[in-house]
Each structure stands twice: as C-alpha cells, then as structure tokens.
Short mmCIF file of C-alpha atoms in Angstrom, two decimals:
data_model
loop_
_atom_site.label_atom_id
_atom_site.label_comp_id
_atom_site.label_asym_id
_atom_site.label_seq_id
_atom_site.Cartn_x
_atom_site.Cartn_y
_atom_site.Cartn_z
CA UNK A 1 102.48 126.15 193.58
CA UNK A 2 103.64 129.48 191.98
CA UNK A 3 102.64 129.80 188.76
CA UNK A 4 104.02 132.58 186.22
CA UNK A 5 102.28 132.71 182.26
CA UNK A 6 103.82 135.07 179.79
CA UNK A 7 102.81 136.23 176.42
CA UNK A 8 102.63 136.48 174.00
CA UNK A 9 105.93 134.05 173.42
CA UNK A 10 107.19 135.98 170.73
CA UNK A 11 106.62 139.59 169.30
CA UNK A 12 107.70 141.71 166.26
CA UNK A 13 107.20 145.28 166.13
CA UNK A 14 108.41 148.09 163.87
CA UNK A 15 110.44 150.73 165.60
CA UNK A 16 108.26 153.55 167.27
CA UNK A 17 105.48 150.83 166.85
CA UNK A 18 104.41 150.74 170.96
CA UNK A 19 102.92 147.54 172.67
CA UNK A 20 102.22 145.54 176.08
CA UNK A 21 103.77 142.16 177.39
CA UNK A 22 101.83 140.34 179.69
CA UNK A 23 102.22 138.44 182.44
CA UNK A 24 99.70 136.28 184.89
CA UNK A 25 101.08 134.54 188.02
CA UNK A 26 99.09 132.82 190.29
CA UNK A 27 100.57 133.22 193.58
CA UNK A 28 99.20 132.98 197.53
CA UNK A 29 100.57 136.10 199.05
CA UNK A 30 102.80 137.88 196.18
CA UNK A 31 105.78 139.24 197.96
CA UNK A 32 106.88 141.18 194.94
CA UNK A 33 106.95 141.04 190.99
CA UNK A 34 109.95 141.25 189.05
CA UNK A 35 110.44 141.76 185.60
CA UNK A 36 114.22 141.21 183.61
CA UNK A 37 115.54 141.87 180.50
CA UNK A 38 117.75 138.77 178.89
CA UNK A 39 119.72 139.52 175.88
CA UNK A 40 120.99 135.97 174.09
CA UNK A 41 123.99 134.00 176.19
CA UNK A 42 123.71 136.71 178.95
CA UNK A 43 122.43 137.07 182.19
CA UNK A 44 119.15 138.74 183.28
CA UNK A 45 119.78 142.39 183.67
CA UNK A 46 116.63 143.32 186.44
CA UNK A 47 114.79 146.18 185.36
CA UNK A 48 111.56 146.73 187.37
CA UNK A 49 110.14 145.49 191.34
CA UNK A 50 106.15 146.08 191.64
CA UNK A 51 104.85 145.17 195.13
CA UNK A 52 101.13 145.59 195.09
CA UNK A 53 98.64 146.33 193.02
CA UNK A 54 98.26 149.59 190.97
CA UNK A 55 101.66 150.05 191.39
CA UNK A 56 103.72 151.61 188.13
CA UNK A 57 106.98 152.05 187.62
CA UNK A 58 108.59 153.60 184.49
CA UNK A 59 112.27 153.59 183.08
CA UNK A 60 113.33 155.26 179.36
CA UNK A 61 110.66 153.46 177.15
CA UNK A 62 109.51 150.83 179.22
CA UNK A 63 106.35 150.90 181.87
CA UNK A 64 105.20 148.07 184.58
CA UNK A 65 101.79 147.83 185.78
CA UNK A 66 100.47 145.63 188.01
CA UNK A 67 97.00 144.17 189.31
CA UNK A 68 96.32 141.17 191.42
CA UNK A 69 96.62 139.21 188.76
CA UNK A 70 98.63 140.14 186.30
CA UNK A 71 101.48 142.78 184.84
CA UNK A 72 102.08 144.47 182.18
CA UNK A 73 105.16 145.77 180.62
CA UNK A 74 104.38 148.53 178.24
CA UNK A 75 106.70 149.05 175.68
CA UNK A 76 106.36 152.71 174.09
CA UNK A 77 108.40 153.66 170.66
CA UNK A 78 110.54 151.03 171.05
CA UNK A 79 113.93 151.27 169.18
CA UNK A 80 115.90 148.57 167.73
CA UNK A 81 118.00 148.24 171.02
CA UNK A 82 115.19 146.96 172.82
CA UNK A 83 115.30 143.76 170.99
CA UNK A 84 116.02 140.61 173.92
CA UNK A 85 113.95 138.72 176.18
CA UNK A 86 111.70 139.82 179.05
CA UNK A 87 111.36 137.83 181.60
CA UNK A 88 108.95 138.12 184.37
CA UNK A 89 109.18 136.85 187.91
CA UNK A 90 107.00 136.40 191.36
CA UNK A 91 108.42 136.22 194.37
CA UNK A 92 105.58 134.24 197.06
CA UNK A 93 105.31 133.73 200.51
CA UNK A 94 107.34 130.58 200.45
CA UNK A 95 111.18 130.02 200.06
CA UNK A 96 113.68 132.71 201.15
CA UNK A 97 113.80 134.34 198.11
CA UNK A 98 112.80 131.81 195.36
CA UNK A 99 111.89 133.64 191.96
CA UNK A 100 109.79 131.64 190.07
CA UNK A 101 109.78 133.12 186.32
CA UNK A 102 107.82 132.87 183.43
CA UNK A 103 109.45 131.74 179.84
CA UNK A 104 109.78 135.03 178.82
CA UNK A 105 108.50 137.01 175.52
CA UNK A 106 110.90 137.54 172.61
CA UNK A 107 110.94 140.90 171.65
CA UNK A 108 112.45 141.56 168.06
CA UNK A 109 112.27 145.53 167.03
CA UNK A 110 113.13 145.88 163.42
CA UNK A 111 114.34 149.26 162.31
CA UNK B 1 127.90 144.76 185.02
CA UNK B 2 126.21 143.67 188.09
CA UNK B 3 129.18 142.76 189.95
CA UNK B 4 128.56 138.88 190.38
CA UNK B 5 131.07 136.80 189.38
CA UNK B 6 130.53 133.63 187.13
CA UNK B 7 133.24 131.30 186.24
CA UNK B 8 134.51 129.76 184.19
CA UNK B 9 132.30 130.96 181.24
CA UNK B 10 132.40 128.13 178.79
CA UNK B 11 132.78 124.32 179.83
CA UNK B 12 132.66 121.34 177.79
CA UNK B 13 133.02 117.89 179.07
CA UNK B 14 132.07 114.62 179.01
CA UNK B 15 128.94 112.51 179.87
CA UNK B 16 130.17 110.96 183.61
CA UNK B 17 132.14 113.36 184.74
CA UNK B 18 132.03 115.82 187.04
CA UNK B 19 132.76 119.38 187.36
CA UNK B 20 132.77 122.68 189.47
CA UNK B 21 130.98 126.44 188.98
CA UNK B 22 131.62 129.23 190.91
CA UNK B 23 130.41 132.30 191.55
CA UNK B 24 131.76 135.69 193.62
CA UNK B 25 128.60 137.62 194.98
CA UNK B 26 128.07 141.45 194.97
CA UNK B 27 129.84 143.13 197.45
CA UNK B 28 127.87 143.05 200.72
CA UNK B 29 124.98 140.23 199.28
CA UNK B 30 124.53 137.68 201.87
CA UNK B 31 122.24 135.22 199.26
CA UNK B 32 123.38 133.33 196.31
CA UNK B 33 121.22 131.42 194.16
CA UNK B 34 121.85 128.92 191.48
CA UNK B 35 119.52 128.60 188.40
CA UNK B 36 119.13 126.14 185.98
CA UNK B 37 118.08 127.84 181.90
CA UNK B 38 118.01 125.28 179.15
CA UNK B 39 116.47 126.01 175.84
CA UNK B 40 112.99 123.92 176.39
CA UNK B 41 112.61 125.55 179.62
CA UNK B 42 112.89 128.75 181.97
CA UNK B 43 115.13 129.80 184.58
CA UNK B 44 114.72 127.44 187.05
CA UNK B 45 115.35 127.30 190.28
CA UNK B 46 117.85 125.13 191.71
CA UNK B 47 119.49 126.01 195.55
CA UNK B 48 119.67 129.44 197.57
CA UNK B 49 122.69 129.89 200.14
CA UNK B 50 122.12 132.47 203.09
CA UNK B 51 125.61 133.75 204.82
CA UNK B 52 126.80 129.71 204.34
CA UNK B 53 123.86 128.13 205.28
CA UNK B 54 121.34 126.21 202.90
CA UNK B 55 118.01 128.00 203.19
CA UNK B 56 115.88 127.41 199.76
CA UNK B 57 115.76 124.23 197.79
CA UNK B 58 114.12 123.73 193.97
CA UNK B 59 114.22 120.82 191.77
CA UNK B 60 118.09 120.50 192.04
CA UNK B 61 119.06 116.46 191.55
CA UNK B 62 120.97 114.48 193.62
CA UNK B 63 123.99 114.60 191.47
CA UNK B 64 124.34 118.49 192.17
CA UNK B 65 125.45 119.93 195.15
CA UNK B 66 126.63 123.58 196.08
CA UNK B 67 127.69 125.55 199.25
CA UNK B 68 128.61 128.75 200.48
CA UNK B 69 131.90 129.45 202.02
CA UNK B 70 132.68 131.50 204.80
CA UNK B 71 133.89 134.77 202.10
CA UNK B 72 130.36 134.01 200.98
CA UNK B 73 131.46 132.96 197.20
CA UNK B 74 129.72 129.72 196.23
CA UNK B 75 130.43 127.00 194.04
CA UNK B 76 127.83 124.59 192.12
CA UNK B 77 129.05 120.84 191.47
CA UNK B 78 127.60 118.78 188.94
CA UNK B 79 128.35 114.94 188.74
CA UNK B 80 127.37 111.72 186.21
CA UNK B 81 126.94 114.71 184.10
CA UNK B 82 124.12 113.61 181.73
CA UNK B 83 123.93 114.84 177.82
CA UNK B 84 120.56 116.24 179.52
CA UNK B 85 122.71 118.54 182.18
CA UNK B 86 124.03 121.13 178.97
CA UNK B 87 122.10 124.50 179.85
CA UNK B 88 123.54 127.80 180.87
CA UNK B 89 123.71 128.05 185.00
CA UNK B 90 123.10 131.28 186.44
CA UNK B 91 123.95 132.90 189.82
CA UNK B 92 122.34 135.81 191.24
CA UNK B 93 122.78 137.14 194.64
CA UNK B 94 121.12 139.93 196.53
CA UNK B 95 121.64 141.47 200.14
CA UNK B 96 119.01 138.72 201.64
CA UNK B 97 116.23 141.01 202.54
CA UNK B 98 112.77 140.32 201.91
CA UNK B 99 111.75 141.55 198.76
CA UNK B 100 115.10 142.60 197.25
CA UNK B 101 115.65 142.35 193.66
CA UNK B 102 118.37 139.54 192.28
CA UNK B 103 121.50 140.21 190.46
CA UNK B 104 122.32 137.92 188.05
CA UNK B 105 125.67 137.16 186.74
CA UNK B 106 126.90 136.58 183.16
CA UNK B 107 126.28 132.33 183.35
CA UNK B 108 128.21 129.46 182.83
CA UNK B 109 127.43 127.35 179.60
CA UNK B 110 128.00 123.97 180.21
CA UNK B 111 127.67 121.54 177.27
CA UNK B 112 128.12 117.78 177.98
CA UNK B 113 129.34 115.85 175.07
#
C-alpha cells in the first residue's frame, strides 16, 4: 500500500529564516509527486508535480526536490504569508488517479 | 480560485439523517474526486468519478454514495450520519489524464450534532 510520511509535523521559523520539509513515500511505481499548500478551512491550492527523480521545480520562495525516496520542499526567506499547511501527495501505479497524501507540516512564519 | 465548485459550504445536522454535497468541476475536467479531512487524520480518499462512470474506490462506507451526472457535476450523499461523519469534504477534479495535477475546491464542513 502507498505510504506518504511528512515532517517534521510542525515548524516555526523567523521570517527570512530558510528551511526544508520532508517527505518519504513508499510507493511501487511513483506516477508523480504532488505537493499542496492548505491554508485553515480551505482547500488545497496545488503548487508543485515532480515525476522522477532529480527533478526540481521552483516557484517565488519555494523549491521541490525529489529522489526515489523522498522530497523536499525548500523553503527560502520565507515571509509571514507563507504560514499554512503543506501537504504532500504520491500518485502510484494503482487507482485512476488516487492521491494518497501525507498529514502535512504546519508551517508558522512569525514576522 | 480553482474553478471547482463546492456546495453548500457549511452544514449542520443531525445524527441519522441524511444529506447531499455537490460539486461543479473545472471546465473541461472529466474526473471528480471526493475526499474525506477530519482533524485526527489526512485527506483521505473516498470515490473518483470518470465522465459518469465509477472508476476509483477508497475507504468510503456503505452509508455514502456519490455519482456523476451526465453535465459531469457530482454529488456526495451521506446517510445514518454518525457524530463520527463531521470533517470537511473536499472535491477536486482534473482533466483525467495520467499524471495531471488535482484541483481542489473550497470544501464542505459538515458537523453532525
């Protein structure tokens, strides 16, 4: 079964104080990776698709790496606005399109 | 916005009963799929529609059911609503291709009382 492990589950930073999420999946046959951005009460906004490995893909302050393992999302001088959830999702060789996500990393960025 | 459409956006009831979500796809997406987020867990997977037919099941119970209609909106029924059942329900929808992102909609928060 398609497994997706996040972390860490929560995170703090300063603003302009850069870090990594992380995310492992165990997966037969990874189809595609998916990471989203969830602000509180609203609905996953997608942000990145990564398909195979060494694969990067950058938008404003955010990066996504990926290996055959695992993906990061590489957050650099993050601003206050960046504060939500970020969820992270496989898509495997089984199902249609079943996503299977992670729990996600809470991202606070304090001014 | 991502152009799907979730309504109604609140909805309170009570334990036993039984109500109705629906959601209006992106123009052109030929997929809908419901998820399931409650505060102990993830998104979760419940039921994927493919131009009105069934194509991808998760852990959806037997008291929900959904379907597609032919102008490809969807709609999500939930019966003997359980205290258990409150959670936000997502739809998402995407074009159907393999390895096409999801759009996700604003959700439906459904609190059973």
């Amino acid at each position: 079964e398609d497994q997706v492990t996040q972390s860490p589950e929560a995170l703090r930073l300063q603003e302009g104080e850069s870090s990594s999420l992380n995310c492992s999946y165990t997966v037969s046959g990874l189809r595609g990776l998916f990471w989203y951005r969830q602000d509180p009460g609203k609905g996953p906004e997608f942000l990145f698709t990564l398909y195979s490995a060494g694969e990067e893909k950058e938008k404003e302050r955010l990066k996504a790496t990926l290996t055959k393992k695992e993906s990061f999302l590489h957050i650099t001088a993050p601003k206050p606005e960046d504060s939500a959830t970020y969820l992270c999702a496989v898509l495997g060789p089984t199902g249609f399109q079943k996503l299977v996500f992670g729990t996600g990393t809470r991202l606070l960025v304090s001014p | 916005d991502s152009g799907v459409t979730q309504t109604p956006k609140h909805l309170i009831t009570a334990t036993g009963q039984r109500v109705t979500l629906r959601c209006s796809p992106r123009s052109g997406d030929l997929s809908v799929y419901w998820y399931q987020q409650s505060l102990d867990q993830g998104l979760q997977f419940l039921i994927q529609y493919y131009n009105g037919e069934e194509r991808a099941k998760g852990n959806i119970l037997e008291r929900f059911s959904a379907q597609q209609f032919p102008d490809l909106h969807s709609e999500l029924n939930l019966s003997s609503l359980e205290l258990g059942d409150s959670a936000l329900y997502f739809c998402a929808s995407s074009p159907g291709g393999v390895n096409t992102e999801a759009f996700f909609g604003q959700g439906t928060r459904l609190t059973v009382v």
